[in-house]
Each structure stands twice: as structure tokens, then as C-alpha cells.
Amino acid sequence: MEEVLVVDDSKVMRDMIVACLRPHGALNFTQAASGLEAIERLSLKPYQLLVLDLNMPDIGGFEVVEFVRGQKALEKLPIIVVTTRGDESSKKRALDSGASRFVTKPFTPEALLSEVRALLSERS
Amino acid sequence: MSDGLDVKAFITGYLAEAGEHLSSANALLMAIDASQKRRESNPKAVRELFRALHTLKGLSAMVGAEGIVDITHELETLLRAADKAGGRLPQNAVDLMLKGVRAVEERVAALGRGAEVAPAPKALIEELSSLNVDEGSVAGTAAIDLAPELAAKLSVAEHAQLAQGLARGQKGRAVEFRPSAERAAAGISITSVRERVGKLGELVKVVPRAAGGAVSFVLIVLTTATDEALCEAAAATKEQLTPIALTETAAAAAAEPVEDAPVQHRDWVRVEVQRLDDALERLSVLVVTRSKLDRAVKKLEAGVGDLRALKAIVAENARQLRDLRGAIMRARMVRVSELLERAPLIVRGLSRASGKPVQLDVQAGDAELDKTVADRLFPVIVHLLRNAVDHALERPEDRKAIGKPEEGRITITCSDHASRELELRISDDGRGIDRQRVARRAGAPVPQTDAELLELICRPGLSTMEVATQTSGRGIGMDVVRKTTLELGGELTVSSTPGSGTTFTVRVPLSVTIVDAFTFVCGGETFVVPVSAVDDLTELDRTQVIEPPEGKKNGGARVQLFRHRGAAIPLYPLGAMLGFGAEPGSEHERPKVIVTRKGAEAMGFQVDRMVGKQEIAVRPVTDPLVMAAGVAGSTDLGDGRPTLVLDLAGLAARHSLRKVMQ
């Protein structure tokens, strides 16, 4: 079982992401409703994948990515940024900060799933 | 649209979240508008509005609502620029954005109905994109004494927010929270800490920190709370708390904190978990009683039981059921403040349309009322507000001429009495109702009392405005306001003083049972019967009536039979049962039969004529002196007179019983 942390302040969006990834199998999902909660959860338990929204209250996805990459223990954690902000500068900023993949909303289940497959197999 | 993702499965969740975002968007726009009137920016509200609309855009994209995506995108672009400019927006931006939010609301509603979502209105998009945000230097950012690592994490707008708060005398504090597995297990997480600290003041920013592998969070807050309270809320020690101050005194204008955006009521009710738990708790008590009943019955069967013990359990059961009902009714309650949330928006629109500046003061308190009552009361409030702005308040120049402030004032106050009744007062400081003019238009004598005045203004179709105004010409009239109030089992009163203002007072019960009912006439009196109790309505065909043979009794009483759907059912003469004679002239018409059912047994009731179907609020009869079998309660059909709600099956039982006793 791979532990996946899905972070988005919208419950519907989290549910949609989980629904998209379910066909992958062998994944165990934990949901976090804010960037803060995500950082807390990451500090308490190891995860194998982080699916992250950019636009959230208090601290956004960019800050989460920067924070995660600043920590030795989380250096290699695969991060997929899922966001509505489809412009190139956001994409560049997310990837520069250390995100592994960038998926723009609206996405198809296949698009998200293939990114996750690629990431998880790359790592192993 | 995402192929393969079943959007339908998420639509209810989408509608609920979209509703919340739209409702906060409206509230935030009002807060921004209020700040602009004081010539201030509102960086926090701008940022929150940006976030709400951005989230809505993403969700709408997932459900394929392009029309919504385009509008929210345009709004978001404007807000992003404003956020970079420290929350500054162009003067006319709020109006345009309100239009934008309205357009989104319409489209979300369409989605909810399963209808096609209209594309974004072109004119609106063009107007929005033509707005320019002045990105000049951000004012009011006095230097703040803050650790550089924290200062670096604050955006320009957050910096401005912190500086503004400090300048108006709030304390600035940075308090550190350290999460751990033990704390998480005890329910102490960054989420709960953030919420608790947020309640103590205005949370500016939370900065995550990692020192030597240990993660912690620094919460930067503007507050008036004590340091002890803050430490307790953040599960922090005194050492983990640092004061934040301005390095130089900035003489910034005092500004009020942004009011938090509450959630608007829809076709669902937001329930505190505590209330649901309470209902569940009462249900579990009932389960226990059920097994007690089982045991008591078994004992009785075995011949060792005690009837008294059984009776005690039955009485306990009845009390518990009452408690459960109460708990469920409490879960249906909504806050009056929620109901009144849109009032500022409505008054603002009316104020713009009429060109009269208005100050609205809402004191909703913490009263609550049943969802059904709240929904019905809302149009009443809207109408009374319209009346106040359009008719009651004078034009600003006229107000000035008679020494009143140019800005008219409307006050909504609200209180509940003995947890049974809500009193809502809508007052204005306008010209008062012109009694002579009302009398002239109604062709009636000048009213001497407020009660007489109310009678006149509630006559259908009466308006003292010669020209129907843009807003008040539409919508419901005072007659409907009163009718609605009466139907809810409430009361409407007015008190008006020429030259100084008018107050309308609406009193309604906090909760009522609303049912669909048939209205009918019998013996010259009007009655109602719940639709759910009626099996069939038919005309009385005399050829289908069977006189019972002499000596043959039905339940001990001699009752006519009536052939209905292939069966012979008893036909009760309702008028005679209630002690009325036939209605004069009723022989010209064919009487009607209401067919009802008790268990499997059908029965007919002969009445003079049916009037129609309407929704009624049933007030149960609780006075033991008035309680009678066959009467379920009373209602008001909007004419101010009580009308009995009949329980026909109960009436038949009583009738049979009486015949037997005779």
C-alpha cells in the first residue's frame, strides 16, 4: 500500500481526485483540507505521494512545496501540483520550487492517473 | 468536462460549496464597499474574495460549467491585481463585481435545476476587463518589528493588514505551535489551534517552520485577548509567544475589522454536530426503552408481569418521543442573523436605485427560528425594506431641509420571547405614513389608530405612491405581507409617527408545522383537512347511496353507505355531525364527498363544496379545555380568522362512539 496525501481546501475536489486515482489500486488516501494540515501530517507520518492544490487559505501550495523541499526527510517525496492556475508562470514557479508534476484543472481521470503511475514507477 | 469522471456524483457537493463561496463573496464585497466608503483598502477581504472565486472557478471547470469559469476568471484577474496593490480596487469595481457574482449565482442555480449553463455575458466581461487597478505604492505599510524569517513570508497585503491593525491599537502576537503524534491523537492539531486562535482575533498569517527536523507553526495574529488565552489556544508556553509592534507610530486611520463572511441559507440546513448528537442520544434512549417494553411484555405473557410497570414504561416512552421530536426540531432551526445576511445587499441595491443614501443597522442577536418559517419570512422582510427605502425615507435634499441627516436610517432588531415567538422590528426615520392620503386613496375615513391604519394599507392593491417605483412597483404588497404573517400564525403591527418614522413589527412563532390542505365549506363554515389524510374527492351521486336496511347497524350507529370504487363505504353527514343544518341553497349544487381512510377502512364525508388547496401552518390545540377528538388544530387562511383543521377519521370514531352511548 502506498500512502497518498490529497490536499485541497475543497472537499468536492478532494473527493474527485480520490475518485480519479482509485483505479490505480494499492493506494491508501488521506485528505488534508489546508496546506498547514498537510505540513503537519507530513511531519507525523511518511507518505509516498503528495497531490497538492495551489490556492488555499493561510499558506498556498507554493509555500507547501518550498517547505517540503527544505526538509531533508521529504526531499524525495513525489509531488503532483493540481491547479486551476494554468498559466506558464505558475507552472514554472511550481516546478522550480520542486514540484514533480503539474496538472491543470479541469483534468481527466486518465491524465491524473498516468502522471501518478509514471511518478510512482520512476521512484521504484 | 472530464471524460470518465461521473460529474453527477459530485454535483450536490458542488452546489453546496458553490453556495458557500457565493455567499461569502457577497458578504466580502459588502465589507470592501464599506471600507471604500471610508476611503480605505481592505486587503484581507480582497484576498479572501480572490480565493473564494478562484476555488469556485476550479470546481466549475471540473463540472464543465464554462460560463461560470469565464466570469470567475475575469473577477479573479481583477482581484489578483488588487491584492498586489495592497487591496486597492477602482471605485466602480464593487458594483461590477456584484453583477458578476449575481451572474455566477444564476448559472449555479441553472446547474442545480439541471438546465444548460448560459455563457458568460459579453458586456459584463468587457466591462470587468476594462477596469484598471492602480498599482502605485502601497500606503500605510509602516515598518513592523518582526523576525526577518517571518517578515519574508508576509505578502504586501498581509504586511499592510498587520500594520493597519497595530495602528488602530490591536496587539500583535506571534505564537508558536508544535504538532506531535500525541497531540494529534488528543485532537490538538494545527487545524484546531488555528481555529481557536482565529476566534481570539484576526489571524494574519501562519508560517510553518522546521528547526532541526522538528516542524512547528508560527501564528501571527492581531488580537485584544490576553497572552495567557493565546498560549492556551495554541497549546504554547510563554516562551513560544513573541509580541509584534510597529517600529514607528503610523497615524493610520482607524478601521473596523472585516466582518467574517457567514454562510447563506439554501435548501438545506447547517446543523451543529452537537444538535445531531443530541437527537441521536435521545434515539438511543428510546432503543433502551424498547427492550424494557419487550421484557415487560414477555413477563406479562409468562403471567408474572405487572401492568403498572408496563404503564410506567409506556409513559416514559411517550416522554422520550416528545424529547426526540424536540431535538429534531432544534436541528431544523436557523439563525436569524443568517436570514438577515442579505439585508445589507438588498438595502444597498434599493439605495442605489432610488438615489437615497441609507444606513442600515441590523441587530439580529442570536435568536433562531425554524427553517420553514425563515424561508417564508424572508419575502416579508424584503418587502418591508423596499417600502422603507422607496416610500418612507425622504429624498436627501428634503431631509436636509427639515434638519434630518441626509442619510436615511433603517434599523432591523430582533428578539425571541419565551423561546416561542420571534419579534422582528423594521424601523425607519422617514416621513411616517400619511394617514389623509391613505384614506383618500382607499376611499375610507381617516384612520384614528395604528390598527385602523394597518387595515387600510393592507387592502389589496393599495399604494400611496402615484408612480410605481422601479423596485416597489414589483414584488408582493402589504396585503401579502400581512397574509403571510397570519398564515404563519403570527401578527403584524405598525406604529407610525408623521415626520419621524414608521416601525413595522412582525411576530411569528419560532416553529410551525406546514402541510398541504384542502379547504372546504360545510354548514356555511370553512374547514381544512390535510391532503395527506384524503384518499379521494368525488361528487355525491345519489344513485350510489345505499340506505342500510332497517335494524342493520354499522358500528352500532345507523349510517348510510356509499358505493366507491367497487366497495360500499360508510357515508357520514359532516354537517349534521358538527351540529349544523344544511347550507342554504346547497341543494342547487351537488354535495361533495371526501374519502379518507383509517387503517384499511375507507369512509366518506359529505360536505357542501370544496374551495381549493393551499399550504397551511397548523397550530396544535394544546388547551385541554378546547381539545376535542376530530380536531387536529387550527390555522389561519390569511383572513385573520381561526379555521379548524379536522381529523376526519377521529371525528368518525367519536361519532360512532356517541351513537353507541345513546
PDB file of N, CA and C in Angstrom, chain A residues 9-13 15-16 19-20 34 36-37 39-40 43-44 55-59 63 66-67 71 83-85 87 105-110, chain B residues 2-5 10 13-14 17 50-51 54-55 57-59 61-62 80 177 179-181 184 189-191 194 205-206 208-210 213 215 217:
ATOM      1  N   ASP A   9      -8.509  22.586  -0.347  1.00  0.00           N
ATOM      2  CA  ASP A   9      -9.469  23.091   0.636  1.00  0.00           C
ATOM      3  C   ASP A   9     -10.904  22.775   0.238  1.00  0.00           C
ATOM      4  N   SER A  10     -11.118  22.335  -0.998  1.00  0.00           N
ATOM      5  CA  SER A  10     -12.463  21.957  -1.413  1.00  0.00           C
ATOM      6  C   SER A  10     -12.657  20.446  -1.237  1.00  0.00           C
ATOM      7  N   LYS A  11     -13.676  20.114  -0.443  1.00  0.00           N
ATOM      8  CA  LYS A  11     -13.982  18.697  -0.186  1.00  0.00           C
ATOM      9  C   LYS A  11     -14.356  17.986  -1.479  1.00  0.00           C
ATOM     10  N   VAL A  12     -15.161  18.649  -2.314  1.00  0.00           N
ATOM     11  CA  VAL A  12     -15.585  18.029  -3.580  1.00  0.00           C
ATOM     12  C   VAL A  12     -14.370  17.726  -4.445  1.00  0.00           C
ATOM     13  N   MET A  13     -13.436  18.693  -4.472  1.00  0.00           N
ATOM     14  CA  MET A  13     -12.260  18.485  -5.305  1.00  0.00           C
ATOM     15  C   MET A  13     -11.430  17.315  -4.783  1.00  0.00           C
ATOM     16  N   ASP A  15     -12.532  14.763  -3.144  1.00  0.00           N
ATOM     17  CA  ASP A  15     -13.260  13.533  -3.484  1.00  0.00           C
ATOM     18  C   ASP A  15     -13.067  13.170  -4.961  1.00  0.00           C
ATOM     19  N   MET A  16     -13.067  14.205  -5.813  1.00  0.00           N
ATOM     20  CA  MET A  16     -12.895  13.948  -7.250  1.00  0.00           C
ATOM     21  C   MET A  16     -11.509  13.358  -7.511  1.00  0.00           C
ATOM     22  N   ALA A  19     -11.430   9.849  -6.457  1.00  0.00           N
ATOM     23  CA  ALA A  19     -12.181   9.019  -7.409  1.00  0.00           C
ATOM     24  C   ALA A  19     -11.359   8.749  -8.663  1.00  0.00           C
ATOM     25  N   CYS A  20     -10.588   9.757  -9.099  1.00  0.00           N
ATOM     26  CA  CYS A  20      -9.767   9.594 -10.292  1.00  0.00           C
ATOM     27  C   CYS A  20      -8.642   8.575 -10.073  1.00  0.00           C
ATOM     28  N   SER A  34      -6.043  21.794   4.232  1.00  0.00           N
ATOM     29  CA  SER A  34      -5.261  23.028   4.121  1.00  0.00           C
ATOM     30  C   SER A  34      -3.783  22.682   3.995  1.00  0.00           C
ATOM     31  N   LEU A  36      -1.514  23.891   5.821  1.00  0.00           N
ATOM     32  CA  LEU A  36      -0.995  23.722   7.177  1.00  0.00           C
ATOM     33  C   LEU A  36      -1.185  22.284   7.638  1.00  0.00           C
ATOM     34  N   GLU A  37      -2.423  21.781   7.401  1.00  0.00           N
ATOM     35  CA  GLU A  37      -2.708  20.407   7.814  1.00  0.00           C
ATOM     36  C   GLU A  37      -1.777  19.443   7.078  1.00  0.00           C
ATOM     37  N   ILE A  39       1.304  19.992   5.994  1.00  0.00           N
ATOM     38  CA  ILE A  39       2.647  20.030   6.588  1.00  0.00           C
ATOM     39  C   ILE A  39       2.662  19.264   7.909  1.00  0.00           C
ATOM     40  N   GLU A  40       1.595  19.431   8.690  1.00  0.00           N
ATOM     41  CA  GLU A  40       1.510  18.720   9.963  1.00  0.00           C
ATOM     42  C   GLU A  40       1.494  17.206   9.718  1.00  0.00           C
ATOM     43  N   SER A  43       4.706  15.720   8.750  1.00  0.00           N
ATOM     44  CA  SER A  43       5.713  15.653   9.814  1.00  0.00           C
ATOM     45  C   SER A  43       5.441  14.496  10.765  1.00  0.00           C
ATOM     46  N   LEU A  44       4.226  13.922  10.706  1.00  0.00           N
ATOM     47  CA  LEU A  44       3.858  12.893  11.672  1.00  0.00           C
ATOM     48  C   LEU A  44       3.953  11.477  11.117  1.00  0.00           C
ATOM     49  N   ASN A  55      -4.051  26.937  -4.587  1.00  0.00           N
ATOM     50  CA  ASN A  55      -4.767  28.058  -3.995  1.00  0.00           C
ATOM     51  C   ASN A  55      -5.479  27.620  -2.724  1.00  0.00           C
ATOM     52  N   MET A  56      -4.907  27.963  -1.589  1.00  0.00           N
ATOM     53  CA  MET A  56      -5.513  27.566  -0.311  1.00  0.00           C
ATOM     54  C   MET A  56      -5.336  28.681   0.711  1.00  0.00           C
ATOM     55  N   PRO A  57      -6.158  28.685   1.759  1.00  0.00           N
ATOM     56  CA  PRO A  57      -6.019  29.737   2.761  1.00  0.00           C
ATOM     57  C   PRO A  57      -4.723  29.565   3.550  1.00  0.00           C
ATOM     58  N   ASP A  58      -4.332  30.636   4.237  1.00  0.00           N
ATOM     59  CA  ASP A  58      -3.124  30.686   5.075  1.00  0.00           C
ATOM     60  C   ASP A  58      -1.843  30.491   4.277  1.00  0.00           C
ATOM     61  N   ILE A  59      -1.579  29.253   3.898  1.00  0.00           N
ATOM     62  CA  ILE A  59      -0.403  29.080   3.056  1.00  0.00           C
ATOM     63  C   ILE A  59      -0.801  28.272   1.830  1.00  0.00           C
ATOM     64  N   GLU A  63       4.029  27.500  -1.146  1.00  0.00           N
ATOM     65  CA  GLU A  63       4.726  27.509   0.142  1.00  0.00           C
ATOM     66  C   GLU A  63       4.897  26.089   0.686  1.00  0.00           C
ATOM     67  N   GLU A  66       7.768  24.537  -1.255  1.00  0.00           N
ATOM     68  CA  GLU A  66       9.044  25.079  -0.789  1.00  0.00           C
ATOM     69  C   GLU A  66       9.411  24.504   0.576  1.00  0.00           C
ATOM     70  N   PHE A  67       8.423  24.421   1.446  1.00  0.00           N
ATOM     71  CA  PHE A  67       8.676  23.922   2.797  1.00  0.00           C
ATOM     72  C   PHE A  67       9.108  22.451   2.771  1.00  0.00           C
ATOM     73  N   GLN A  71      13.125  20.326   3.665  1.00  0.00           N
ATOM     74  CA  GLN A  71      13.343  19.342   4.729  1.00  0.00           C
ATOM     75  C   GLN A  71      14.015  18.106   4.176  1.00  0.00           C
ATOM     76  N   THR A  83      -3.865  22.253 -10.215  1.00  0.00           N
ATOM     77  CA  THR A  83      -4.374  23.616 -10.012  1.00  0.00           C
ATOM     78  C   THR A  83      -5.113  24.167 -11.205  1.00  0.00           C
ATOM     79  N   THR A  84      -5.934  25.157 -10.921  1.00  0.00           N
ATOM     80  CA  THR A  84      -6.670  25.856 -11.971  1.00  0.00           C
ATOM     81  C   THR A  84      -5.776  26.883 -12.646  1.00  0.00           C
ATOM     82  N   ARG A  85      -4.727  27.291 -11.901  1.00  0.00           N
ATOM     83  CA  ARG A  85      -3.876  28.347 -12.426  1.00  0.00           C
ATOM     84  C   ARG A  85      -3.040  27.767 -13.555  1.00  0.00           C
ATOM     85  N   ASP A  87      -1.541  29.132 -16.078  1.00  0.00           N
ATOM     86  CA  ASP A  87      -0.578  29.932 -16.834  1.00  0.00           C
ATOM     87  C   ASP A  87       0.850  29.416 -16.634  1.00  0.00           C
ATOM     88  N   LYS A 105      -6.437  21.922 -13.770  1.00  0.00           N
ATOM     89  CA  LYS A 105      -7.873  21.654 -13.713  1.00  0.00           C
ATOM     90  C   LYS A 105      -8.534  22.397 -14.866  1.00  0.00           C
ATOM     91  N   PRO A 106      -9.548  21.885 -15.560  1.00  0.00           N
ATOM     92  CA  PRO A 106     -10.091  20.535 -15.353  1.00  0.00           C
ATOM     93  C   PRO A 106      -9.174  19.482 -15.976  1.00  0.00           C
ATOM     94  N   PHE A 107      -9.078  18.342 -15.288  1.00  0.00           N
ATOM     95  CA  PHE A 107      -8.261  17.260 -15.808  1.00  0.00           C
ATOM     96  C   PHE A 107      -9.146  16.029 -15.985  1.00  0.00           C
ATOM     97  N   THR A 108      -8.691  15.090 -16.811  1.00  0.00           N
ATOM     98  CA  THR A 108      -9.435  13.836 -16.948  1.00  0.00           C
ATOM     99  C   THR A 108      -8.836  12.845 -15.966  1.00  0.00           C
ATOM    100  N   PRO A 109      -9.596  11.842 -15.536  1.00  0.00           N
ATOM    101  CA  PRO A 109      -9.033  10.845 -14.626  1.00  0.00           C
ATOM    102  C   PRO A 109      -7.785  10.209 -15.206  1.00  0.00           C
ATOM    103  N   GLU A 110      -7.783   9.982 -16.547  1.00  0.00           N
ATOM    104  CA  GLU A 110      -6.635   9.328 -17.173  1.00  0.00           C
ATOM    105  C   GLU A 110      -5.376  10.175 -17.038  1.00  0.00           C
TER     106      GLU A 110
ATOM    107  N   SER B   2     -14.670  16.390 -17.670  1.00  0.00           N
ATOM    108  CA  SER B   2     -13.714  15.299 -17.550  1.00  0.00           C
ATOM    109  C   SER B   2     -14.357  14.010 -18.029  1.00  0.00           C
ATOM    110  N   ASP B   3     -13.770  13.394 -19.048  1.00  0.00           N
ATOM    111  CA  ASP B   3     -14.305  12.117 -19.512  1.00  0.00           C
ATOM    112  C   ASP B   3     -14.073  11.085 -18.433  1.00  0.00           C
ATOM    113  N   GLY B   4     -15.039  10.261 -18.240  1.00  0.00           N
ATOM    114  CA  GLY B   4     -14.825   9.155 -17.323  1.00  0.00           C
ATOM    115  C   GLY B   4     -15.120   9.513 -15.874  1.00  0.00           C
ATOM    116  N   LEU B   5     -15.036  10.791 -15.503  1.00  0.00           N
ATOM    117  CA  LEU B   5     -15.357  11.158 -14.126  1.00  0.00           C
ATOM    118  C   LEU B   5     -16.846  11.464 -14.077  1.00  0.00           C
ATOM    119  N   PHE B  10     -20.905  14.313  -8.092  1.00  0.00           N
ATOM    120  CA  PHE B  10     -20.302  15.372  -7.290  1.00  0.00           C
ATOM    121  C   PHE B  10     -21.144  16.641  -7.289  1.00  0.00           C
ATOM    122  N   GLY B  13     -22.427  18.128  -3.890  1.00  0.00           N
ATOM    123  CA  GLY B  13     -21.309  18.724  -3.174  1.00  0.00           C
ATOM    124  C   GLY B  13     -20.898  20.028  -3.821  1.00  0.00           C
ATOM    125  N   TYR B  14     -20.887  20.050  -5.153  1.00  0.00           N
ATOM    126  CA  TYR B  14     -20.526  21.266  -5.878  1.00  0.00           C
ATOM    127  C   TYR B  14     -21.476  22.397  -5.520  1.00  0.00           C
ATOM    128  N   GLU B  17     -20.886  23.712  -1.964  1.00  0.00           N
ATOM    129  CA  GLU B  17     -19.673  24.522  -1.844  1.00  0.00           C
ATOM    130  C   GLU B  17     -19.797  25.828  -2.614  1.00  0.00           C
ATOM    131  N   PHE B  50     -10.684  36.743  -3.555  1.00  0.00           N
ATOM    132  CA  PHE B  50      -9.909  36.134  -4.625  1.00  0.00           C
ATOM    133  C   PHE B  50      -9.915  34.610  -4.474  1.00  0.00           C
ATOM    134  N   ARG B  51      -9.652  34.169  -3.243  1.00  0.00           N
ATOM    135  CA  ARG B  51      -9.586  32.748  -3.003  1.00  0.00           C
ATOM    136  C   ARG B  51     -10.912  32.046  -3.257  1.00  0.00           C
ATOM    137  N   HIS B  54     -11.548  31.915  -6.951  1.00  0.00           N
ATOM    138  CA  HIS B  54     -10.603  31.023  -7.613  1.00  0.00           C
ATOM    139  C   HIS B  54     -11.003  29.552  -7.392  1.00  0.00           C
ATOM    140  N   THR B  55     -11.353  29.234  -6.157  1.00  0.00           N
ATOM    141  CA  THR B  55     -11.777  27.864  -5.860  1.00  0.00           C
ATOM    142  C   THR B  55     -13.027  27.520  -6.672  1.00  0.00           C
ATOM    143  N   LYS B  57     -13.908  28.758  -9.460  1.00  0.00           N
ATOM    144  CA  LYS B  57     -13.535  28.609 -10.863  1.00  0.00           C
ATOM    145  C   LYS B  57     -13.031  27.184 -11.118  1.00  0.00           C
ATOM    146  N   GLY B  58     -12.150  26.704 -10.245  1.00  0.00           N
ATOM    147  CA  GLY B  58     -11.600  25.361 -10.419  1.00  0.00           C
ATOM    148  C   GLY B  58     -12.674  24.290 -10.369  1.00  0.00           C
ATOM    149  N   LEU B  59     -13.581  24.443  -9.375  1.00  0.00           N
ATOM    150  CA  LEU B  59     -14.665  23.459  -9.235  1.00  0.00           C
ATOM    151  C   LEU B  59     -15.563  23.486 -10.462  1.00  0.00           C
ATOM    152  N   ALA B  61     -14.827  24.384 -13.440  1.00  0.00           N
ATOM    153  CA  ALA B  61     -14.146  23.794 -14.584  1.00  0.00           C
ATOM    154  C   ALA B  61     -14.307  22.275 -14.548  1.00  0.00           C
ATOM    155  N   MET B  62     -14.225  21.691 -13.345  1.00  0.00           N
ATOM    156  CA  MET B  62     -14.342  20.235 -13.234  1.00  0.00           C
ATOM    157  C   MET B  62     -15.735  19.749 -13.627  1.00  0.00           C
ATOM    158  N   ARG B  80      -6.606  39.671  -8.336  1.00  0.00           N
ATOM    159  CA  ARG B  80      -5.191  39.368  -8.170  1.00  0.00           C
ATOM    160  C   ARG B  80      -4.387  40.662  -8.257  1.00  0.00           C
ATOM    161  N   PHE B 177       3.137  26.930  17.635  1.00  0.00           N
ATOM    162  CA  PHE B 177       2.511  25.646  17.963  1.00  0.00           C
ATOM    163  C   PHE B 177       3.375  24.519  17.417  1.00  0.00           C
ATOM    164  N   PRO B 179       3.307  20.618  16.580  1.00  0.00           N
ATOM    165  CA  PRO B 179       2.461  19.423  16.468  1.00  0.00           C
ATOM    166  C   PRO B 179       3.230  18.178  16.898  1.00  0.00           C
ATOM    167  N   SER B 180       2.495  17.184  17.351  1.00  0.00           N
ATOM    168  CA  SER B 180       3.111  15.887  17.639  1.00  0.00           C
ATOM    169  C   SER B 180       2.049  14.818  17.483  1.00  0.00           C
ATOM    170  N   ALA B 181       2.478  13.576  17.384  1.00  0.00           N
ATOM    171  CA  ALA B 181       1.529  12.475  17.216  1.00  0.00           C
ATOM    172  C   ALA B 181       0.603  12.407  18.428  1.00  0.00           C
ATOM    173  N   ALA B 184      -1.894  15.203  18.199  1.00  0.00           N
ATOM    174  CA  ALA B 184      -2.867  14.910  17.137  1.00  0.00           C
ATOM    175  C   ALA B 184      -3.901  13.917  17.645  1.00  0.00           C
ATOM    176  N   SER B 189      -4.429  19.816  16.845  1.00  0.00           N
ATOM    177  CA  SER B 189      -3.713  19.834  15.574  1.00  0.00           C
ATOM    178  C   SER B 189      -3.618  21.281  15.136  1.00  0.00           C
ATOM    179  N   ILE B 190      -2.864  21.531  14.073  1.00  0.00           N
ATOM    180  CA  ILE B 190      -2.750  22.902  13.579  1.00  0.00           C
ATOM    181  C   ILE B 190      -4.130  23.419  13.166  1.00  0.00           C
ATOM    182  N   THR B 191      -4.988  22.506  12.686  1.00  0.00           N
ATOM    183  CA  THR B 191      -6.323  22.924  12.263  1.00  0.00           C
ATOM    184  C   THR B 191      -7.139  23.421  13.458  1.00  0.00           C
ATOM    185  N   ARG B 194      -5.470  26.634  14.891  1.00  0.00           N
ATOM    186  CA  ARG B 194      -5.738  27.767  14.014  1.00  0.00           C
ATOM    187  C   ARG B 194      -7.135  28.312  14.274  1.00  0.00           C
ATOM    188  N   LYS B 205      -1.479  35.476   9.407  1.00  0.00           N
ATOM    189  CA  LYS B 205      -0.706  34.511   8.635  1.00  0.00           C
ATOM    190  C   LYS B 205      -0.232  33.379   9.544  1.00  0.00           C
ATOM    191  N   VAL B 206      -0.114  32.189   8.989  1.00  0.00           N
ATOM    192  CA  VAL B 206       0.506  31.098   9.725  1.00  0.00           C
ATOM    193  C   VAL B 206       1.742  30.675   8.932  1.00  0.00           C
ATOM    194  N   PRO B 208       4.868  28.034   8.553  1.00  0.00           N
ATOM    195  CA  PRO B 208       5.452  26.769   9.015  1.00  0.00           C
ATOM    196  C   PRO B 208       6.963  26.931   9.180  1.00  0.00           C
ATOM    197  N   ARG B 209       7.535  26.233  10.134  1.00  0.00           N
ATOM    198  CA  ARG B 209       8.965  26.340  10.412  1.00  0.00           C
ATOM    199  C   ARG B 209       9.530  24.955  10.641  1.00  0.00           C
ATOM    200  N   ALA B 210      10.771  24.735  10.227  1.00  0.00           N
ATOM    201  CA  ALA B 210      11.427  23.463  10.535  1.00  0.00           C
ATOM    202  C   ALA B 210      12.778  23.772  11.135  1.00  0.00           C
ATOM    203  N   GLY B 213      14.784  19.535  12.026  1.00  0.00           N
ATOM    204  CA  GLY B 213      13.903  18.413  11.720  1.00  0.00           C
ATOM    205  C   GLY B 213      12.550  18.489  12.404  1.00  0.00           C
ATOM    206  N   VAL B 215       9.061  20.152  13.115  1.00  0.00           N
ATOM    207  CA  VAL B 215       8.179  21.102  12.440  1.00  0.00           C
ATOM    208  C   VAL B 215       7.365  21.873  13.474  1.00  0.00           C
ATOM    209  N   PHE B 217       4.600  25.660  13.820  1.00  0.00           N
ATOM    210  CA  PHE B 217       3.875  26.699  13.088  1.00  0.00           C
ATOM    211  C   PHE B 217       3.867  27.976  13.911  1.00  0.00           C
TER     212      PHE B 217
END
